[in-house]
XYZ file of C-alpha atoms in Angstrom:
174
model
C 0.000 0.000 0.000
C 1.390 3.402 -0.918
C 2.051 5.973 1.864
C -0.569 8.287 0.317
C -3.230 5.576 0.512
C -2.317 4.803 4.135
C -2.644 8.485 5.050
C -6.050 8.751 3.371
C -7.154 5.598 5.209
C -6.197 7.156 8.560
C -8.173 10.298 7.805
C -11.227 8.358 6.684
C -11.214 5.989 9.664
C -9.676 7.810 12.609
C -9.154 6.076 15.929
C -11.976 6.646 18.398
C -12.848 5.829 21.981
C -15.848 6.160 24.252
C -14.995 8.104 27.374
C -16.858 9.276 30.480
C -15.739 12.083 32.782
C -17.118 14.525 35.285
C -16.204 17.944 36.643
C -16.861 20.154 39.621
C -15.810 23.736 40.270
C -12.875 22.315 42.237
C -11.704 19.288 40.286
C -12.279 16.631 37.690
C -12.771 12.894 37.806
C -10.370 10.556 36.085
C -11.281 9.752 32.496
C -13.118 6.449 32.230
C -12.560 4.666 28.936
C -15.260 2.227 27.882
C -13.972 -0.745 25.935
C -14.876 -1.052 22.279
C -18.123 -2.931 21.580
C -19.391 -2.460 25.157
C -22.959 -1.176 25.247
C -23.569 1.266 28.080
C -26.580 -0.363 29.659
C -27.660 0.181 33.254
C -25.445 -2.575 34.622
C -22.305 -1.267 32.878
C -23.054 2.346 33.858
C -23.635 1.418 37.491
C -20.530 -0.741 37.816
C -17.897 0.914 35.656
C -18.923 4.563 35.960
C -20.769 5.000 39.235
C -19.362 2.384 41.614
C -15.828 1.716 40.303
C -14.934 5.310 39.410
C -17.297 8.072 40.505
C -18.043 6.872 44.046
C -14.377 6.493 45.080
C -13.567 9.867 43.515
C -16.390 11.798 45.224
C -15.634 10.058 48.524
C -12.053 11.328 48.383
C -12.708 14.678 46.694
C -15.609 15.799 48.870
C -14.479 13.917 52.014
C -18.055 13.287 53.099
C -19.170 16.840 52.303
C -22.219 17.629 50.211
C -22.287 17.544 46.446
C -24.943 17.299 43.760
C -24.719 14.845 40.871
C -26.123 16.123 37.581
C -26.199 13.763 34.616
C -27.621 13.872 31.105
C -30.293 11.186 31.604
C -29.209 8.792 28.907
C -31.378 5.644 29.148
C -28.899 3.819 31.408
C -28.952 6.774 33.827
C -32.669 6.577 34.531
C -33.438 2.881 34.925
C -35.000 1.692 38.182
C -31.833 -0.131 39.192
C -29.657 2.925 38.467
C -32.031 5.147 40.435
C -31.663 2.757 43.390
C -27.849 3.047 43.169
C -28.089 6.839 42.924
C -30.413 7.060 45.920
C -28.133 4.816 47.994
C -24.767 6.377 47.092
C -25.406 9.822 45.594
C -28.100 11.475 47.716
C -29.230 14.798 46.329
C -28.695 13.814 42.684
C -30.776 15.856 40.270
C -33.545 13.562 39.069
C -35.474 13.876 35.819
C -37.983 16.235 37.422
C -35.195 18.674 38.318
C -32.903 18.362 35.317
C -34.094 18.062 31.714
C -32.877 15.222 29.533
C -31.068 16.076 26.304
C -30.030 19.545 27.425
C -26.467 19.985 26.144
C -26.677 23.780 26.414
C -27.055 23.366 30.183
C -24.548 20.560 30.699
C -21.014 21.936 31.270
C -19.429 18.803 29.864
C -21.359 19.310 26.624
C -21.291 23.085 26.201
C -17.643 23.480 27.148
C -15.434 20.642 28.333
C -15.734 18.026 25.589
C -15.061 20.673 22.925
C -12.002 21.938 24.773
C -10.668 18.413 25.202
C -11.256 17.631 21.540
C -9.547 20.895 20.555
C -6.427 19.944 22.490
C -5.948 16.806 20.388
C -7.477 17.993 17.083
C -5.414 17.634 13.955
C -3.281 14.822 15.366
C -3.249 11.339 13.925
C -2.973 8.457 16.368
C -1.495 5.150 15.304
C -3.369 3.211 17.977
C -6.304 3.626 20.313
C -3.827 3.498 23.209
C -2.003 6.501 21.707
C -5.325 8.362 21.513
C -6.122 7.466 25.140
C -2.699 8.674 26.267
C -3.167 11.984 24.434
C -6.603 12.415 26.006
C -5.138 11.770 29.468
C -2.474 14.446 28.896
C -5.054 16.910 27.564
C -7.407 16.161 30.486
C -4.620 16.699 33.016
C -3.849 20.095 31.446
C -7.347 21.479 32.160
C -6.894 23.756 35.168
C -9.205 24.392 38.103
C -9.778 28.014 37.041
C -11.338 26.832 33.790
C -13.471 24.304 35.671
C -14.653 26.946 38.148
C -15.596 29.392 35.375
C -17.389 26.653 33.435
C -19.398 25.370 36.406
C -20.194 28.897 37.576
C -21.571 29.756 34.123
C -24.367 27.186 34.541
C -26.406 29.538 36.750
C -26.332 32.244 34.039
C -27.303 29.651 31.427
C -30.220 28.442 33.544
C -31.504 32.005 33.931
C -31.206 32.589 30.180
C -33.017 29.312 29.464
C -35.896 30.341 31.747
C -36.013 33.819 30.166
C -36.165 32.225 26.701
C -38.869 29.822 27.962
C -36.783 26.815 27.022
C -36.054 28.006 23.485
C -32.626 28.845 22.093
C -31.057 31.050 24.738
C -27.391 31.303 23.777
C -28.031 34.687 22.156
C -28.929 35.953 25.655
C -25.554 34.991 27.144
């Protein structure tokens, strides 16, 4: 295969990974990489994300202090068994009645963090998925607490704008 053809192949089929992460105004969780061909059902979400990663992190980060878990309400986030895990280990989580599903303009991971992370690795070609994961880890580590604080603090302004716009497009009001 010619080098030109190999290069075109890499551009057409770039390496990709599924990753979960969370932020607060004072820190960020570790990145959680989901193995290829794993469907994020309730069982996988509860074990890999909530119990194996998020719970140990919040226990250490908040040292028993209060915190509120906000999630995007993907199907695995709202099943009865997941709700039981949330109620047992994450009291005060924002349930579906308090936080709208499919609201990327209100979710700091969606309106800010994922784009910044992607921007830090954009334009690079990765030979392997492990190379991509390593680059994501470096980029994630470079995100400073000041950025996190500003991002999380902007949610209140976004919520007010969303209410003012009666749930319609509100970014023009920001």
